[in-house]
PDB file of C-alpha atoms in Angstrom:
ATOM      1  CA  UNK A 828     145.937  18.771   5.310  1.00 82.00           C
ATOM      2  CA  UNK A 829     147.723  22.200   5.132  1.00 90.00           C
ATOM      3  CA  UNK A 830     150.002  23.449   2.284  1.00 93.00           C
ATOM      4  CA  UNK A 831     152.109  26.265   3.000  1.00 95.00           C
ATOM      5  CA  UNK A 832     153.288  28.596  -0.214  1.00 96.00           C
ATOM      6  CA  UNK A 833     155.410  31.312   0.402  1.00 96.00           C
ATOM      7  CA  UNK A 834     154.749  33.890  -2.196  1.00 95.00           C
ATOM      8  CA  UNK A 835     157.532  36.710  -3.512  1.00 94.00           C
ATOM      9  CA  UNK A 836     155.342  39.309  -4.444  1.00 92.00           C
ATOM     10  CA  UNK A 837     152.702  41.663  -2.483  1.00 92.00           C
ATOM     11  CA  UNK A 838     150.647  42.061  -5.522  1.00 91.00           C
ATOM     12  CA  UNK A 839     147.442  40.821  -4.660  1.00 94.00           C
ATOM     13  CA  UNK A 840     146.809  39.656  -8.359  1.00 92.00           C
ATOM     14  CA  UNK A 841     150.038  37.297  -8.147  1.00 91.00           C
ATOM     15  CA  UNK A 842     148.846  36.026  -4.479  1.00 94.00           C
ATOM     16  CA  UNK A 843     145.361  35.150  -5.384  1.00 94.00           C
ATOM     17  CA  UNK A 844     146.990  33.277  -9.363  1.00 93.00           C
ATOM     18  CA  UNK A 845     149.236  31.247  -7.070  1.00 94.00           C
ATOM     19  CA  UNK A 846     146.284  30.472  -4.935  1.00 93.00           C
ATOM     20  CA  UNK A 847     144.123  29.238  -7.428  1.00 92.00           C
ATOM     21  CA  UNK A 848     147.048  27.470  -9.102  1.00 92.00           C
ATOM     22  CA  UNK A 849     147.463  25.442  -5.937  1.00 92.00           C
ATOM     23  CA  UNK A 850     143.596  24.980  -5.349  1.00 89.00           C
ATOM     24  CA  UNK A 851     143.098  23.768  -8.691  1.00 87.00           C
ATOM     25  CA  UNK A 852     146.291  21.429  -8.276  1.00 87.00           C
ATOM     26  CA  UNK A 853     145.144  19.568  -4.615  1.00 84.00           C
ATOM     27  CA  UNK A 854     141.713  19.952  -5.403  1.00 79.00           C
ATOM     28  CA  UNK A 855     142.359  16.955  -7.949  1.00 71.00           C
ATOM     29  CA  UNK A 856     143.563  14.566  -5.649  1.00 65.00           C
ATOM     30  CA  UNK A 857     141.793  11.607  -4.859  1.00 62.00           C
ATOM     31  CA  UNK A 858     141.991   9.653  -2.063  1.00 59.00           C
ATOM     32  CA  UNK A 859     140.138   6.433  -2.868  1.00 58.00           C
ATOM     33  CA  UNK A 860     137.665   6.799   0.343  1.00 53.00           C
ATOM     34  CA  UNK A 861     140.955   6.811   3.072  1.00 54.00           C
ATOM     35  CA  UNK A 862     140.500  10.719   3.454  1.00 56.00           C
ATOM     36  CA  UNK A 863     139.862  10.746   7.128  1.00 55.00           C
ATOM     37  CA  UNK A 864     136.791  11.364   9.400  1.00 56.00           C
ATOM     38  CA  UNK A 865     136.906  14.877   8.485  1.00 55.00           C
ATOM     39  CA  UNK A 866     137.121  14.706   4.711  1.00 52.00           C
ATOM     40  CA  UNK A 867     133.431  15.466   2.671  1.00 53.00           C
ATOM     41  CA  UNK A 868     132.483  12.184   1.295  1.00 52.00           C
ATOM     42  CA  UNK A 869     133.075  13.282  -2.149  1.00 55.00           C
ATOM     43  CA  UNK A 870     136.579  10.865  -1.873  1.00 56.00           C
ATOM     44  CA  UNK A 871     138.794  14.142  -2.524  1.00 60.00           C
ATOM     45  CA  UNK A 872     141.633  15.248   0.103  1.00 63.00           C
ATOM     46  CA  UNK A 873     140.727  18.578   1.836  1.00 73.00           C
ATOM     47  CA  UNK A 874     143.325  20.639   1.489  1.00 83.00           C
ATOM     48  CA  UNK A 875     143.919  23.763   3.006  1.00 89.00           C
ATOM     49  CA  UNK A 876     146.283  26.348   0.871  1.00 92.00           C
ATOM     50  CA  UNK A 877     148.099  28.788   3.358  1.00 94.00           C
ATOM     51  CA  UNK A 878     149.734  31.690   1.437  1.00 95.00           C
ATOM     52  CA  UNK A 879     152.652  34.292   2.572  1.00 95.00           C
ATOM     53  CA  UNK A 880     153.622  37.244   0.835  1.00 95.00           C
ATOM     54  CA  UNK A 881     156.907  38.494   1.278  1.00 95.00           C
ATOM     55  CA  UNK A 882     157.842  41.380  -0.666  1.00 93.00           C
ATOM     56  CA  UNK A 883     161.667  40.407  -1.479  1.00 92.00           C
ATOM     57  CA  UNK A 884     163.780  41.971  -4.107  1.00 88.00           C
ATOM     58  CA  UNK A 885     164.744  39.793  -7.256  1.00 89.00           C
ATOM     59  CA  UNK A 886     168.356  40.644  -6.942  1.00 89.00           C
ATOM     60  CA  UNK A 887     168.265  42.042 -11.025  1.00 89.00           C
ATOM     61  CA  UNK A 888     166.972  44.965 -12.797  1.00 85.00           C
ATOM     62  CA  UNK A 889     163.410  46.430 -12.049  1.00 84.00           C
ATOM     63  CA  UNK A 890     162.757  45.557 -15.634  1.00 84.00           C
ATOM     64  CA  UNK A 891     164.548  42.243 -16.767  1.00 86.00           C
ATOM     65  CA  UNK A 892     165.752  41.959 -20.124  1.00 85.00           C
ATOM     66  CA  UNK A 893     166.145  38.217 -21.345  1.00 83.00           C
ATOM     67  CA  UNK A 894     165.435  34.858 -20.324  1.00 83.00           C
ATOM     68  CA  UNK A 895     168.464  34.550 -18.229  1.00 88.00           C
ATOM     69  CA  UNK A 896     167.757  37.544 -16.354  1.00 90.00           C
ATOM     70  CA  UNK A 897     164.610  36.857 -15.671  1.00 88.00           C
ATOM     71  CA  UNK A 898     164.743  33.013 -14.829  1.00 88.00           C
ATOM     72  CA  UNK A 899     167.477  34.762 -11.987  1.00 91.00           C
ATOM     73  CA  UNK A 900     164.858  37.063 -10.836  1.00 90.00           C
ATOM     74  CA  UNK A 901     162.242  34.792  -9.955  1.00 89.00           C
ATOM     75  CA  UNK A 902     164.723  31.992  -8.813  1.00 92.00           C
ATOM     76  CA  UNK A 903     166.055  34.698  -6.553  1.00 92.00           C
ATOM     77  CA  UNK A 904     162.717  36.012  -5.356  1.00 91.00           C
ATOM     78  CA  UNK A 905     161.197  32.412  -4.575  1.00 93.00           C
ATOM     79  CA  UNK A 906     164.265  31.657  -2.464  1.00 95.00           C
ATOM     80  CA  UNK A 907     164.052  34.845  -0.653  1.00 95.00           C
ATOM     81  CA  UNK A 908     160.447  34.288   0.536  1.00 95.00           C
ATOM     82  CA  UNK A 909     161.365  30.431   1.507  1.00 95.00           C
ATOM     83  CA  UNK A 910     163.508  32.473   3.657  1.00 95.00           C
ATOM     84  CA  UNK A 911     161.713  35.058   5.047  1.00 95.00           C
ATOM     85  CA  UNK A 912     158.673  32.532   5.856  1.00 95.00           C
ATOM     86  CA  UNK A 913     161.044  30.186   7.826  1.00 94.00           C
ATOM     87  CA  UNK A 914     162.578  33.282   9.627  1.00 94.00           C
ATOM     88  CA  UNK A 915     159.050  34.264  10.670  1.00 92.00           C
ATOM     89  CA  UNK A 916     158.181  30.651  11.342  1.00 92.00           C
ATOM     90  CA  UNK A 917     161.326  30.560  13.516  1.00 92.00           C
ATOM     91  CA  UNK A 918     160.300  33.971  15.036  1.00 91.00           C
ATOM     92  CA  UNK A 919     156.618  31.884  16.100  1.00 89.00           C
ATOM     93  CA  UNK A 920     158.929  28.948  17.402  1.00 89.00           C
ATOM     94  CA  UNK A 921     157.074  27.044  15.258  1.00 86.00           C
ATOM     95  CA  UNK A 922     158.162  24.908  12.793  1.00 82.00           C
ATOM     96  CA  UNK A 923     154.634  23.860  11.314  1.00 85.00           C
ATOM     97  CA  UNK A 924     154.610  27.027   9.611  1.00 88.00           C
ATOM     98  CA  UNK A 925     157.415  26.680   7.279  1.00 93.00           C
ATOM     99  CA  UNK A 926     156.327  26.730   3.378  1.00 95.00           C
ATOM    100  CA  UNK A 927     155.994  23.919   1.570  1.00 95.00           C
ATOM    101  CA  UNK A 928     156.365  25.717  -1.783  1.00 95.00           C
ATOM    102  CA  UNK A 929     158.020  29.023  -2.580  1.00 95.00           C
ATOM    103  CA  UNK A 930     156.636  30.482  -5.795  1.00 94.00           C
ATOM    104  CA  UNK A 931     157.830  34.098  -7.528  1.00 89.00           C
ATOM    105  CA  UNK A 932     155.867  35.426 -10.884  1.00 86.00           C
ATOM    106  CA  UNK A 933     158.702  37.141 -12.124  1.00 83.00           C
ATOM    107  CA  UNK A 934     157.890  39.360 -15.568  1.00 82.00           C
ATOM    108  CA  UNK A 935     160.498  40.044 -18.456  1.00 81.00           C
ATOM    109  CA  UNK A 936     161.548  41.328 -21.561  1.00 78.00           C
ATOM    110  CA  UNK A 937     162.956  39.528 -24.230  1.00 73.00           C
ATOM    111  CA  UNK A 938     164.329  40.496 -27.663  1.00 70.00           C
ATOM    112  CA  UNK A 939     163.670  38.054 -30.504  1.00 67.00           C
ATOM    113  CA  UNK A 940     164.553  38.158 -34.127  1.00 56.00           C
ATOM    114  CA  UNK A 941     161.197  37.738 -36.693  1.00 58.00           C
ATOM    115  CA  UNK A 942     162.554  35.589 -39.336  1.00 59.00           C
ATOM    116  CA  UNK A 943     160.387  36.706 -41.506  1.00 59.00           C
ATOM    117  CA  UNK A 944     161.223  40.732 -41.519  1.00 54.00           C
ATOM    118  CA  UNK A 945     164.344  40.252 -40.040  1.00 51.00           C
ATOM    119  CA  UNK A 946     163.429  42.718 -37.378  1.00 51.00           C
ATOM    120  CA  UNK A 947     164.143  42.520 -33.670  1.00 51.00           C
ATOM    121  CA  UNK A 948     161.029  42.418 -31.838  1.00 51.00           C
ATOM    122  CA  UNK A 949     160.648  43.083 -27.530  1.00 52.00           C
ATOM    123  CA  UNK A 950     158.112  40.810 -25.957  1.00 51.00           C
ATOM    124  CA  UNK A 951     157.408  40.348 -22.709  1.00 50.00           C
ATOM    125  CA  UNK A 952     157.841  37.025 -20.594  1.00 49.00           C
ATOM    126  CA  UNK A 953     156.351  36.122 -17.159  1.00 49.00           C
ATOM    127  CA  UNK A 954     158.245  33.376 -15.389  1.00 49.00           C
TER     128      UNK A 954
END
């Protein structure tokens, strides 16, 4: 089995987090001794996690500032590698190599109010 992600982001850091996300994910799966002649005999599916980068813009500021913002931004930048991986698929003629998932680390910053000082505080978000 192949699973296609199509990554928003060159950053190798990002590539190899969504990687391990999605190993960690299939690598779970059980499938109750029906895995095929290839499968290991362990009863797990083998999965095979094919990654894209596409370095896309988020569409929003180089630094986000709130949750809206930066929910947009990775939205944005998860759709616009779907894209470009199905325009390069379509490029190959080959439709087998369109994602399965589109994923976009998107960081933020937010401004929150510390109810106990009363002070604004900036923290940063990843979404």
């Amino acid at each position: 089995m192949i699973v296609r992600v199509a990554v928003g982001s060159a950053n190798p850091c990002k590539i190899e987090a969504v990687r391990k996300a999605f190993e960690d994910v299939y690598n779970r799966i059980d499938c109750g001794g029906d895995c095929g002649e290839d499968a290991p005999s362990n009863d797990k599916v083998h999965v095979q996690i094919v990654i894209t980068s596409h370095n896309v813009s988020s569409g929003v500021a180089d630094q986000p500032f709130g949750d809206a913002e930066t929910r947009a931004g990775a939205k944005n930048r998860a759709q616009s590698a779907y894209d470009a991986a199905c325009a390069e698929a379509a490029i190959q003629n080959d439709a087998t190599n369109k994602p399965d998932f589109a994923v976009r680390l998107e960081g933020g910053l937010e401004k929150d109010m510390n109810p106990d000082t009363q002070k604004g505080e900036l923290y940063r978000r990843l979404r």
